[in-house]
């Protein structure tokens, strides 16, 4: 821009002065605009740091009072002011793990169907239908889980699990319990349905990025469709597929409403998957507005900080893995 | 071919058929839940829907009669606050990422963190707004609820704006700049205008996401059994009322919760459909 201005320092004609003023004006506006946009972008940073910082600060009372015992004690007693987060932490991890055990193979199957099996005219509508699952608000999942799925499981599935698997040595203790319908197994199932659309859509997208000549070479050597997917497509997209799985895990860990409905908010530790439990998010949702002591509120905010940190690490890991495939594609 | 290779061939064919069959079954498994959940929501919601739903206040505990009128208006108010707060900042940040930070380090970091914010647990964002707004004011408010939802709107709008602006051909930027148009005018009046459909899509998607969002509202906007138009007072919102009613033992409240759930689900689907149509149309124009 400044190259357009005549280099002479002598005062020019009226039009020269006006255009110089105008250029300076534009340059100033440009800088102002750029600064304003930078401010907006920094607000994204501030939102994330603020969420981490404010929960750490709000939870300091609980962290100070209990130290490491906050993480390993299973005593959550609001009346006597004792707070240990083992049960919610365990509940969060177990329900998310159960969800992933179910959601990962199913999502892979859906991605396989949509990229290799289904006729072309069927792919777009089925993919859109699966993505509809992601659009359903989590509170609807919660209501359906509480009023429809839980009674169904209590009547038909829980007794069967208790009788058949509960008698086994070792893993049997995971399946012993009364047929309540609500509990970790139900929460894991609901979470699985909720994260399937996320994982399967990532898998489908990255499967489509595999170069056709790689797949065609394998077909030319006589591979079956399954061998092409297992030996060519999956190794090529491995990091992004794991990234998609961790994206789903991040969602499952932080999911609040659906889990709050079907987990039962119990603070007793139980190794059975059929028993009610609690998760970090469900404890915060259930108790925050009813927490009257500073220590109770601080313990809940401290739980929020733990949840935020864990999901941050999981999501950051997912994002890094997904970026790796994007970079590889950029090189080709 | 000897017997060994024949049996191996058969084995491979069988494995292939099994895998493709399991993939098909997995898809049917996924669609089964979709149909089940939608069927339950529609059938129970339709049974409870009536004109009173949109004209009467939320009923007190025995929960017979009444509607969700105050909750609908409350949701509208909170969502408008969220969009007013989240959209301009989101578009600004998206413009900065696409136009000034395509390849620099700060841009990469912010893009990365924005994607994390996109999937961050919403309940923690609620805790943040609780510390930021509710504690200093001393009470729950519609404003706090709106700001909590704005934190969910923000990353969605940032991401779509960034992506849509980067799709605008760079010849357009070069042509405008070569005419001596200042850059802020290029961005606002030329690039943003040509990416308009995509940016609106992002806003619709954000609205769809916050329409059913419950967790961060529980301790920011709280709830209110009556009308409230003061943004500094607690306010009823549809998702929070659904939560309160569904967790109660009263069947009248349950029915209202299902009716509210049906309305919210329909709204979310319509918004999703609109954004898809808009995006498809804008793609045609770009091609």
Coordinates of C-alpha atoms in Angstrom, one line a residue:
Chain A
X1 CA 0.0 0.0 0.0
X2 CA 2.7 2.5 1.0
X3 CA 4.3 2.0 -2.4
X4 CA 1.4 3.9 -3.9
X5 CA 2.3 7.0 -2.0
X6 CA 4.7 9.4 -3.8
X7 CA 8.0 9.2 -1.9
X8 CA 8.5 13.0 -1.9
X9 CA 8.2 14.6 1.5
X10 CA 7.2 18.0 0.1
X11 CA 3.5 18.9 0.5
X12 CA 1.8 17.8 -2.7
X13 CA -1.4 19.0 -4.3
X14 CA -4.8 18.8 -2.6
X15 CA -5.7 15.4 -4.2
X16 CA -2.3 13.9 -3.2
X17 CA -2.8 14.9 0.4
X18 CA -6.4 13.5 0.4
X19 CA -5.3 10.2 -1.1
X20 CA -2.4 10.0 1.4
X21 CA -4.8 10.6 4.3
X22 CA -7.2 8.0 2.9
X23 CA -4.4 5.4 2.6
X24 CA -3.4 6.1 6.2
X25 CA -7.0 5.9 7.3
X26 CA -7.5 2.5 5.5
X27 CA -4.3 1.2 7.0
X28 CA -5.4 2.2 10.5
X29 CA -8.8 0.6 9.9
X30 CA -7.2 -2.6 8.7
X31 CA -5.0 -2.8 11.8
X32 CA -8.1 -2.1 14.0
X33 CA -10.1 -4.8 12.2
X34 CA -7.3 -7.3 12.4
X35 CA -6.8 -6.6 16.2
X36 CA -10.6 -7.0 16.7
X37 CA -10.6 -10.4 15.0
X38 CA -7.5 -11.5 16.9
X39 CA -9.4 -10.6 20.1
X40 CA -12.3 -12.9 19.0
X41 CA -9.9 -15.7 18.3
X42 CA -8.2 -15.3 21.6
X43 CA -11.6 -15.6 23.3
X44 CA -11.7 -19.2 22.1
X45 CA -8.4 -19.7 24.0
X46 CA -9.8 -17.8 27.0
X47 CA -12.9 -20.0 27.1
X48 CA -10.8 -23.2 27.3
X49 CA -8.3 -21.8 29.8
X50 CA -11.1 -20.2 31.8
X51 CA -13.0 -23.4 32.1
X52 CA -9.8 -25.2 33.3
X53 CA -8.7 -22.4 35.6
X54 CA -12.0 -21.7 37.2
X55 CA -12.7 -25.3 38.0
X56 CA -9.2 -25.7 39.4
X57 CA -9.7 -22.6 41.5
X58 CA -13.2 -23.6 42.6
X59 CA -12.1 -27.0 43.6
X60 CA -9.0 -25.9 45.6
X61 CA -10.9 -26.3 48.9
X62 CA -11.6 -30.0 48.2
X63 CA -8.1 -30.7 46.8
X64 CA -6.5 -29.0 49.9
X65 CA -8.8 -30.8 52.4
X66 CA -8.5 -34.3 51.0
X67 CA -5.3 -34.4 48.9
X68 CA -4.8 -37.7 47.1
X69 CA -7.6 -39.3 49.2
X70 CA -10.0 -37.3 47.0
X71 CA -9.1 -39.7 44.2
X72 CA -8.9 -43.0 46.0
X73 CA -11.5 -42.8 48.8
X74 CA -15.0 -44.2 48.0
X75 CA -16.7 -42.3 50.9
X76 CA -19.0 -39.5 49.5
X77 CA -20.8 -38.3 52.6
X78 CA -22.4 -34.8 52.2
X79 CA -23.7 -34.8 55.8
X80 CA -20.3 -35.4 57.5
X81 CA -18.3 -33.5 54.9
X82 CA -16.3 -36.4 53.6
X83 CA -15.8 -36.5 49.9
X84 CA -13.9 -39.2 47.9
X85 CA -14.4 -39.5 44.2
X86 CA -13.5 -43.1 43.6
X87 CA -17.1 -44.2 42.8
X88 CA -17.9 -41.5 40.3
X89 CA -14.4 -41.9 38.7
X90 CA -14.9 -45.6 38.5
X91 CA -18.4 -45.2 37.1
X92 CA -17.3 -42.8 34.4
X93 CA -14.5 -45.0 33.3
X94 CA -16.5 -48.3 33.4
X95 CA -19.5 -46.9 31.5
X96 CA -17.3 -45.4 28.9
X97 CA -15.3 -48.6 28.5
X98 CA -18.5 -50.6 28.1
X99 CA -19.7 -48.1 25.6
X100 CA -16.5 -48.4 23.5
X101 CA -16.5 -52.2 23.7
X102 CA -19.9 -52.2 21.9
X103 CA -19.6 -49.0 19.8
X104 CA -16.2 -49.7 18.2
X105 CA -17.0 -53.0 16.4
X106 CA -20.5 -51.8 15.5
X107 CA -19.1 -48.5 14.0
X108 CA -16.5 -50.4 12.1
X109 CA -19.3 -52.7 10.7
X110 CA -21.3 -49.7 9.7
X111 CA -18.3 -48.0 8.0
X112 CA -17.6 -51.3 6.2
X113 CA -21.2 -51.6 5.1
X114 CA -21.3 -48.0 3.9
X115 CA -18.0 -48.0 2.0
X116 CA -17.9 -51.6 0.6
X117 CA -21.1 -53.5 0.8
X118 CA -24.1 -51.2 0.2
X119 CA -25.2 -50.4 -3.3
X120 CA -24.3 -46.8 -4.2
X121 CA -27.9 -45.5 -4.0
X122 CA -28.3 -46.8 -0.5
X123 CA -25.2 -45.2 1.0
X124 CA -26.2 -41.6 1.3
X125 CA -29.6 -42.3 2.9
X126 CA -28.3 -44.8 5.4
X127 CA -25.3 -42.6 6.4
X128 CA -27.8 -39.7 6.9
X129 CA -30.0 -41.9 9.1
X130 CA -27.1 -43.0 11.3
X131 CA -26.1 -39.4 11.6
X132 CA -29.6 -38.6 12.8
X133 CA -28.7 -40.6 15.9
X134 CA -26.1 -37.9 16.7
X135 CA -28.7 -35.2 16.4
X136 CA -31.1 -36.6 19.0
X137 CA -30.7 -34.5 22.2
X138 CA -29.1 -36.4 25.0
X139 CA -32.1 -35.7 27.3
X140 CA -34.2 -37.8 24.9
X141 CA -31.8 -40.6 25.2
X142 CA -32.1 -40.3 28.9
X143 CA -35.9 -40.4 29.0
X144 CA -36.0 -43.3 26.5
X145 CA -33.3 -45.1 28.6
X146 CA -35.2 -44.6 31.9
X147 CA -38.8 -45.2 30.7
X148 CA -38.3 -47.8 27.9
X149 CA -34.9 -49.4 27.9
X150 CA -34.5 -49.9 31.6
X151 CA -37.8 -51.7 32.2
X152 CA -37.1 -53.8 29.2
X153 CA -33.6 -54.8 30.4
X154 CA -35.0 -55.5 33.9
X155 CA -37.6 -57.8 32.6
X156 CA -35.7 -59.7 29.9
X157 CA -32.0 -59.2 30.0
X158 CA -30.8 -58.7 33.6
X159 CA -32.3 -61.9 35.0
X160 CA -30.7 -63.9 32.1
X161 CA -27.3 -62.3 32.7
X162 CA -27.6 -63.0 36.4
X163 CA -28.5 -66.6 36.0
X164 CA -26.1 -67.5 33.1
X165 CA -23.0 -65.3 33.5
X166 CA -23.4 -64.6 37.2
X167 CA -22.6 -68.2 37.9
X168 CA -19.2 -68.1 36.1
X169 CA -16.1 -67.8 38.2
X170 CA -14.1 -64.6 37.8
X171 CA -16.2 -62.5 35.5
X172 CA -19.4 -63.7 37.1
X173 CA -19.2 -61.1 39.8
X174 CA -19.6 -58.4 37.1
X175 CA -23.1 -59.8 36.3
X176 CA -24.5 -60.6 39.7
X177 CA -27.3 -58.4 41.0
X178 CA -31.0 -57.6 41.2
X179 CA -32.8 -56.9 38.0
X180 CA -33.2 -53.1 38.5
X181 CA -32.8 -52.1 34.9
X182 CA -30.8 -49.0 35.8
X183 CA -27.0 -49.3 36.3
X184 CA -23.7 -49.3 34.6
X185 CA -24.7 -51.8 31.9
X186 CA -27.7 -49.7 30.9
X187 CA -25.6 -46.5 30.9
X188 CA -22.9 -48.2 28.8
X189 CA -25.5 -49.3 26.3
X190 CA -27.1 -45.9 26.0
X191 CA -23.7 -44.3 25.6
X192 CA -22.7 -46.8 22.9
X193 CA -25.8 -45.8 20.9
X194 CA -24.9 -42.2 21.3
X195 CA -21.3 -42.4 20.2
X196 CA -21.8 -44.9 17.3
X197 CA -22.7 -42.1 14.8
X198 CA -19.5 -40.1 15.7
X199 CA -17.1 -43.0 15.4
X200 CA -18.7 -44.5 12.3
X201 CA -18.8 -41.2 10.4
X202 CA -15.1 -40.6 11.1
X203 CA -14.3 -44.2 10.0
X204 CA -16.4 -43.8 6.9
X205 CA -14.7 -40.5 6.0
X206 CA -11.2 -41.8 6.4
X207 CA -11.9 -45.1 4.6
X208 CA -12.9 -43.0 1.6
X209 CA -9.5 -41.3 1.5
X210 CA -7.7 -44.6 0.7
X211 CA -6.3 -44.2 -2.8
X212 CA -8.2 -46.4 -5.3
X213 CA -5.0 -47.7 -6.9
X214 CA -4.0 -49.3 -3.6
X215 CA -7.3 -51.1 -3.3
X216 CA -7.3 -52.0 -6.9
X217 CA -3.8 -53.5 -6.7
X218 CA -4.9 -55.8 -3.9
X219 CA -8.1 -56.8 -5.8
X220 CA -5.9 -57.5 -8.8
X221 CA -3.8 -59.9 -6.7
X222 CA -7.0 -61.8 -5.9
X223 CA -7.9 -60.4 -2.5
X224 CA -11.5 -60.6 -1.2
X225 CA -13.3 -57.5 -0.1
X226 CA -12.7 -58.3 3.5
X227 CA -8.9 -58.9 2.9
X228 CA -8.7 -55.5 1.2
X229 CA -10.4 -53.8 4.1
X230 CA -8.4 -55.6 6.8
X231 CA -5.0 -55.6 5.1
X232 CA -5.0 -52.4 3.0
X233 CA -7.7 -49.9 4.2
X234 CA -7.3 -50.4 7.9
X235 CA -3.5 -50.2 8.1
X236 CA -3.5 -47.1 5.8
X237 CA -6.1 -45.3 8.0
X238 CA -5.0 -46.7 11.4
X239 CA -4.1 -43.5 13.1
X240 CA -7.2 -41.7 12.0
X241 CA -9.4 -44.7 13.0
X242 CA -7.9 -44.6 16.5
X243 CA -8.4 -40.9 16.5
X244 CA -12.1 -41.4 15.7
X245 CA -12.4 -43.9 18.5
X246 CA -10.8 -41.5 21.0
X247 CA -13.2 -38.8 19.8
X248 CA -16.1 -41.1 20.7
X249 CA -14.4 -41.9 24.0
X250 CA -14.1 -38.1 24.8
X251 CA -17.9 -37.7 24.1
X252 CA -18.8 -40.7 26.3
X253 CA -16.7 -39.5 29.2
X254 CA -18.3 -36.1 29.3
X255 CA -21.9 -37.1 28.5
X256 CA -24.2 -35.9 31.3
X257 CA -27.9 -36.1 30.9
X258 CA -28.4 -39.6 29.4
X259 CA -26.2 -41.1 32.0
X260 CA -27.8 -39.1 34.9
X261 CA -31.2 -40.7 33.9
X262 CA -30.1 -44.3 33.8
X263 CA -27.2 -44.7 36.2
X264 CA -29.1 -44.3 39.5
X265 CA -26.8 -41.9 41.3
X266 CA -25.7 -44.3 44.0
X267 CA -22.5 -43.7 46.0
X268 CA -21.9 -47.2 47.1
X269 CA -19.1 -49.0 45.4
X270 CA -20.1 -52.1 43.6
X271 CA -18.2 -54.3 41.1
X272 CA -21.4 -55.6 39.5
X273 CA -22.4 -53.9 36.2
X274 CA -26.1 -54.5 37.1
X275 CA -25.9 -52.2 40.2
X276 CA -26.6 -48.5 40.2
X277 CA -23.5 -46.2 40.3
X278 CA -22.7 -42.6 39.5
X279 CA -20.5 -40.8 37.1
X280 CA -18.6 -37.6 37.5
X281 CA -21.0 -35.7 35.2
X282 CA -24.1 -37.2 36.8
X283 CA -23.0 -36.4 40.3
X284 CA -22.4 -32.7 39.3
X285 CA -25.8 -32.6 37.5
X286 CA -27.7 -34.1 40.5
X287 CA -26.1 -32.4 43.4
X288 CA -24.7 -29.0 42.4
X289 CA -27.8 -26.9 43.0
X290 CA -28.4 -28.8 46.3
X291 CA -24.9 -28.4 47.6
X292 CA -25.2 -26.1 50.6
X293 CA -21.8 -26.3 52.1
X294 CA -18.7 -24.7 50.5
X295 CA -16.9 -28.0 50.8
X296 CA -19.6 -30.0 49.0
X297 CA -19.7 -27.4 46.2
X298 CA -15.9 -27.3 46.0
X299 CA -15.8 -31.1 45.7
X300 CA -18.2 -31.1 42.8
X301 CA -16.2 -28.4 41.0
X302 CA -13.1 -30.4 41.6
X303 CA -14.8 -33.3 40.0
X304 CA -15.5 -31.0 37.0
X305 CA -11.8 -30.2 36.8
X306 CA -10.9 -33.8 36.7
X307 CA -13.4 -34.5 34.0
X308 CA -12.2 -31.6 32.0
X309 CA -8.6 -32.6 32.2
X310 CA -9.3 -36.3 31.3
X311 CA -11.5 -35.4 28.3
X312 CA -8.9 -32.7 27.2
X313 CA -6.1 -35.3 27.1
X314 CA -8.3 -37.8 25.3
X315 CA -9.6 -35.3 22.7
X316 CA -6.2 -33.8 22.1
X317 CA -4.8 -37.3 21.5
X318 CA -7.7 -38.0 19.1
X319 CA -7.1 -34.7 17.2
X320 CA -3.4 -35.4 16.8
X321 CA -4.0 -38.8 15.4
X322 CA -6.6 -37.4 13.0
X323 CA -4.2 -34.7 11.9
X324 CA -1.6 -37.4 11.0
X325 CA -3.7 -38.8 8.3
X326 CA -4.6 -35.4 7.0
X327 CA -0.9 -34.6 6.7
X328 CA -0.2 -37.9 4.9
X329 CA -2.9 -37.1 2.4
X330 CA -1.3 -33.7 1.9
X331 CA 2.0 -35.3 1.0
X332 CA 0.6 -37.7 -1.6
Chain B
X1 CA -5.7 -77.1 -7.7
X2 CA -4.9 -79.5 -4.9
X3 CA -7.2 -80.2 -1.9
X4 CA -5.3 -77.8 0.4
X5 CA -5.6 -74.7 -1.8
X6 CA -9.3 -75.5 -2.5
X7 CA -10.1 -75.6 1.2
X8 CA -8.1 -72.4 1.8
X9 CA -10.0 -70.7 -1.0
X10 CA -13.2 -71.8 0.5
X11 CA -12.1 -70.6 3.9
X12 CA -11.2 -67.1 2.5
X13 CA -14.6 -66.8 0.7
X14 CA -16.4 -67.8 3.9
X15 CA -14.4 -65.2 6.0
X16 CA -15.3 -62.6 3.4
X17 CA -19.0 -63.5 3.4
X18 CA -19.1 -63.5 7.3
X19 CA -17.4 -60.1 7.5
X20 CA -19.8 -58.5 5.0
X21 CA -22.8 -60.0 6.7
X22 CA -21.6 -58.8 10.1
X23 CA -21.2 -55.3 8.6
X24 CA -24.7 -55.3 7.3
X25 CA -26.0 -56.6 10.7
X26 CA -24.1 -53.8 12.5
X27 CA -25.8 -51.2 10.3
X28 CA -29.2 -52.8 11.0
X29 CA -28.3 -52.7 14.7
X30 CA -27.6 -49.0 14.5
X31 CA -30.8 -48.2 12.6
X32 CA -32.8 -50.3 15.1
X33 CA -32.0 -47.9 17.9
X34 CA -32.8 -44.9 15.8
X35 CA -36.2 -46.3 14.9
X36 CA -36.9 -47.4 18.5
X37 CA -36.0 -44.1 20.1
X38 CA -37.9 -42.1 17.4
X39 CA -40.9 -44.3 17.7
X40 CA -41.1 -44.0 21.4
X41 CA -40.6 -40.2 21.3
X42 CA -43.2 -39.7 18.6
X43 CA -45.9 -42.0 19.9
X44 CA -45.7 -40.8 23.6
X45 CA -45.2 -37.2 22.5
X46 CA -48.2 -37.2 20.2
X47 CA -50.4 -38.7 22.9
X48 CA -49.6 -35.7 25.1
X49 CA -49.5 -32.8 22.7
X50 CA -52.4 -30.3 22.8
X51 CA -52.9 -26.6 22.2
X52 CA -52.6 -26.1 26.0
X53 CA -48.9 -27.1 25.7
X54 CA -48.1 -23.8 24.0
X55 CA -50.5 -21.6 26.0
X56 CA -50.4 -22.6 29.6
X57 CA -47.8 -22.4 32.4
X58 CA -45.9 -25.4 33.8
X59 CA -48.2 -26.9 36.4
X60 CA -47.3 -27.4 40.1
X61 CA -46.5 -30.8 41.5
X62 CA -49.5 -33.1 41.1
X63 CA -48.9 -32.1 37.5
X64 CA -52.3 -32.4 35.8
X65 CA -53.2 -30.1 32.9
X66 CA -51.0 -27.1 32.2
X67 CA -48.4 -26.7 29.4
X68 CA -44.9 -25.6 28.7
X69 CA -45.5 -22.1 27.4
X70 CA -43.2 -20.3 29.8
X71 CA -40.5 -22.9 29.1
X72 CA -40.8 -22.4 25.4
X73 CA -40.5 -18.7 25.7
X74 CA -37.6 -19.1 28.2
X75 CA -35.7 -21.4 25.8
X76 CA -36.2 -18.9 23.1
X77 CA -34.9 -16.1 25.3
X78 CA -31.8 -18.1 26.4
X79 CA -31.1 -19.3 22.9
X80 CA -31.3 -15.7 21.5
X81 CA -28.8 -14.6 24.2
X82 CA -26.5 -17.4 23.3
X83 CA -26.6 -16.6 19.6
X84 CA -26.2 -12.9 20.1
X85 CA -23.1 -13.5 22.3
X86 CA -21.6 -16.5 20.5
X87 CA -22.2 -15.8 16.8
X88 CA -20.3 -12.4 16.3
X89 CA -17.3 -13.7 18.3
X90 CA -17.4 -17.0 16.4
X91 CA -17.5 -15.3 13.0
X92 CA -14.8 -12.9 14.0
X93 CA -12.5 -15.7 15.2
X94 CA -13.3 -17.8 12.1
X95 CA -12.4 -14.8 9.9
X96 CA -9.1 -14.4 11.7
X97 CA -8.2 -18.1 11.3
X98 CA -9.1 -18.2 7.6
X99 CA -7.7 -14.8 6.5
X100 CA -4.8 -14.0 8.9
X101 CA -3.7 -17.3 10.3
X102 CA -3.8 -19.9 7.6
X103 CA -0.4 -21.3 8.4
X104 CA 1.0 -19.5 11.5
X105 CA 1.6 -21.2 14.9
X106 CA -1.0 -19.3 16.9
X107 CA -3.6 -20.1 14.2
X108 CA -2.8 -23.8 14.4
X109 CA -3.0 -23.8 18.2
X110 CA -6.4 -22.0 18.3
X111 CA -7.8 -24.2 15.5
X112 CA -6.7 -27.3 17.6
X113 CA -8.1 -25.9 20.8
X114 CA -11.4 -24.9 19.1
X115 CA -11.9 -28.5 18.0
X116 CA -11.4 -29.7 21.6
X117 CA -13.9 -27.1 22.8
X118 CA -16.3 -28.5 20.2
X119 CA -16.4 -31.9 22.1
X120 CA -15.7 -30.6 25.6
X121 CA -18.1 -31.7 28.3
X122 CA -20.9 -29.1 28.4
X123 CA -21.4 -29.5 32.1
X124 CA -17.9 -28.1 32.8
X125 CA -18.7 -25.1 30.6
X126 CA -21.7 -24.6 32.9
X127 CA -19.4 -24.7 35.9
X128 CA -17.2 -22.1 34.3
X129 CA -20.1 -19.8 33.7
X130 CA -21.4 -20.4 37.2
X131 CA -18.0 -19.1 38.5
X132 CA -18.0 -16.3 36.0
X133 CA -21.5 -15.0 36.2
X134 CA -23.7 -16.7 38.8
X135 CA -21.3 -16.3 41.7
X136 CA -20.6 -12.6 41.2
X137 CA -24.3 -11.7 40.6
X138 CA -25.3 -13.8 43.6
X139 CA -28.2 -15.6 41.8
X140 CA -29.1 -17.7 38.8
X141 CA -30.2 -15.9 35.6
X142 CA -31.3 -16.3 32.0
X143 CA -28.2 -14.3 31.1
X144 CA -25.9 -16.9 32.7
X145 CA -27.7 -19.7 30.8
X146 CA -27.4 -17.9 27.5
X147 CA -23.6 -17.3 28.1
X148 CA -23.1 -21.0 28.9
X149 CA -24.8 -22.0 25.7
X150 CA -22.8 -19.3 23.9
X151 CA -19.7 -21.3 24.8
X152 CA -21.2 -24.2 22.9
X153 CA -22.2 -22.0 19.9
X154 CA -18.8 -20.5 19.7
X155 CA -16.7 -23.4 18.5
X156 CA -19.3 -24.6 16.0
X157 CA -19.5 -21.1 14.3
X158 CA -15.7 -20.7 14.4
X159 CA -15.1 -23.9 12.6
X160 CA -17.8 -23.5 9.9
X161 CA -16.8 -19.9 9.2
X162 CA -13.1 -20.8 9.0
X163 CA -13.8 -23.8 6.6
X164 CA -16.3 -21.8 4.4
X165 CA -14.0 -18.8 4.0
X166 CA -11.1 -21.1 3.0
X167 CA -13.3 -22.5 0.3
X168 CA -13.7 -19.0 -1.3
X169 CA -11.3 -19.0 -4.3
X170 CA -8.2 -16.9 -3.6
X171 CA -8.6 -15.1 -7.0
X172 CA -11.5 -13.3 -5.4
X173 CA -9.2 -11.9 -2.7
X174 CA -6.5 -11.0 -5.2
X175 CA -8.9 -9.3 -7.5
X176 CA -10.3 -7.1 -4.8
X177 CA -7.0 -6.3 -3.2
X178 CA -5.5 -5.3 -6.6
X179 CA -8.3 -2.7 -6.9
X180 CA -7.0 -1.2 -3.7
X181 CA -9.9 -2.2 -1.5
X182 CA -8.8 -2.2 2.1
X183 CA -8.6 -5.7 3.6
X184 CA -11.3 -5.3 6.1
X185 CA -13.7 -4.4 3.3
X186 CA -12.5 -7.4 1.3
X187 CA -13.3 -9.7 4.1
X188 CA -16.6 -8.3 5.3
X189 CA -18.1 -7.2 2.0
X190 CA -16.8 -9.7 -0.5
X191 CA -15.5 -12.9 1.2
X192 CA -18.0 -13.1 4.0
X193 CA -20.8 -12.4 1.5
X194 CA -19.8 -15.2 -0.8
X195 CA -19.5 -17.6 2.1
X196 CA -22.8 -16.5 3.6
X197 CA -24.7 -19.7 3.1
X198 CA -22.0 -21.7 4.8
X199 CA -21.8 -19.4 7.7
X200 CA -25.6 -19.4 8.2
X201 CA -25.4 -23.3 8.1
X202 CA -22.9 -23.1 11.0
X203 CA -25.3 -20.9 13.0
X204 CA -28.2 -23.3 12.3
X205 CA -26.1 -26.3 13.4
X206 CA -25.1 -24.4 16.6
X207 CA -28.8 -23.6 17.3
X208 CA -29.7 -27.3 16.8
X209 CA -27.0 -28.3 19.3
X210 CA -28.1 -25.8 22.0
X211 CA -31.8 -26.5 21.6
X212 CA -31.6 -29.8 23.4
X213 CA -28.7 -28.9 25.7
X214 CA -29.5 -29.4 29.3
X215 CA -26.5 -29.9 31.5
X216 CA -25.0 -26.4 31.6
X217 CA -28.4 -24.8 32.2
X218 CA -29.0 -26.8 35.4
X219 CA -27.0 -24.4 37.5
X220 CA -26.9 -21.2 35.3
X221 CA -30.5 -20.4 34.3
X222 CA -32.0 -22.9 36.8
X223 CA -35.8 -23.1 36.4
X224 CA -38.9 -21.0 37.1
X225 CA -42.5 -22.1 37.4
X226 CA -43.8 -18.7 36.2
X227 CA -43.3 -16.2 33.5
X228 CA -40.1 -14.3 33.5
X229 CA -38.8 -11.7 31.0
X230 CA -36.0 -10.3 33.1
X231 CA -32.7 -11.7 31.9
X232 CA -31.2 -11.3 35.4
X233 CA -33.7 -13.7 36.9
X234 CA -33.9 -17.6 36.8
X235 CA -35.9 -18.8 33.8
X236 CA -37.6 -22.0 32.7
X237 CA -36.2 -23.7 29.7
X238 CA -37.6 -26.7 27.8
X239 CA -34.7 -29.2 28.4
X240 CA -34.5 -28.4 32.1
X241 CA -38.2 -28.7 32.6
X242 CA -38.2 -32.0 30.7
X243 CA -35.4 -33.2 33.1
X244 CA -37.3 -32.1 36.2
X245 CA -40.7 -33.5 35.0
X246 CA -39.2 -36.8 33.8
X247 CA -37.4 -37.5 37.0
X248 CA -40.5 -36.9 39.1
X249 CA -43.0 -39.6 40.1
X250 CA -46.1 -37.8 38.6
X251 CA -47.6 -39.2 35.4
X252 CA -49.0 -35.8 34.4
X253 CA -45.5 -34.3 34.4
X254 CA -44.2 -37.3 32.5
X255 CA -46.7 -36.7 29.7
X256 CA -45.7 -33.0 29.4
X257 CA -42.0 -34.1 29.4
X258 CA -42.7 -36.4 26.4
X259 CA -44.6 -33.7 24.6
X260 CA -41.7 -31.3 25.2
X261 CA -39.2 -34.0 24.0
X262 CA -41.1 -34.4 20.8
X263 CA -41.1 -30.7 20.1
X264 CA -37.4 -30.4 20.8
X265 CA -36.5 -33.4 18.6
X266 CA -38.6 -32.1 15.7
X267 CA -37.0 -28.7 16.0
X268 CA -33.5 -30.2 16.0
X269 CA -34.3 -32.3 13.0
X270 CA -35.8 -29.4 11.0
X271 CA -32.7 -27.3 11.8
X272 CA -30.5 -30.1 10.7
X273 CA -32.4 -30.5 7.5
X274 CA -32.4 -26.8 6.7
X275 CA -28.6 -26.6 7.2
X276 CA -28.1 -29.6 4.9
X277 CA -30.3 -28.0 2.2
X278 CA -28.5 -24.7 2.5
X279 CA -25.1 -26.4 2.3
X280 CA -26.2 -28.4 -0.8
X281 CA -27.4 -25.2 -2.5
X282 CA -24.3 -23.3 -1.8
X283 CA -22.1 -26.1 -3.2
X284 CA -24.0 -25.9 -6.4
X285 CA -23.3 -22.2 -6.6
X286 CA -19.6 -22.7 -5.9
X287 CA -19.2 -25.3 -8.6

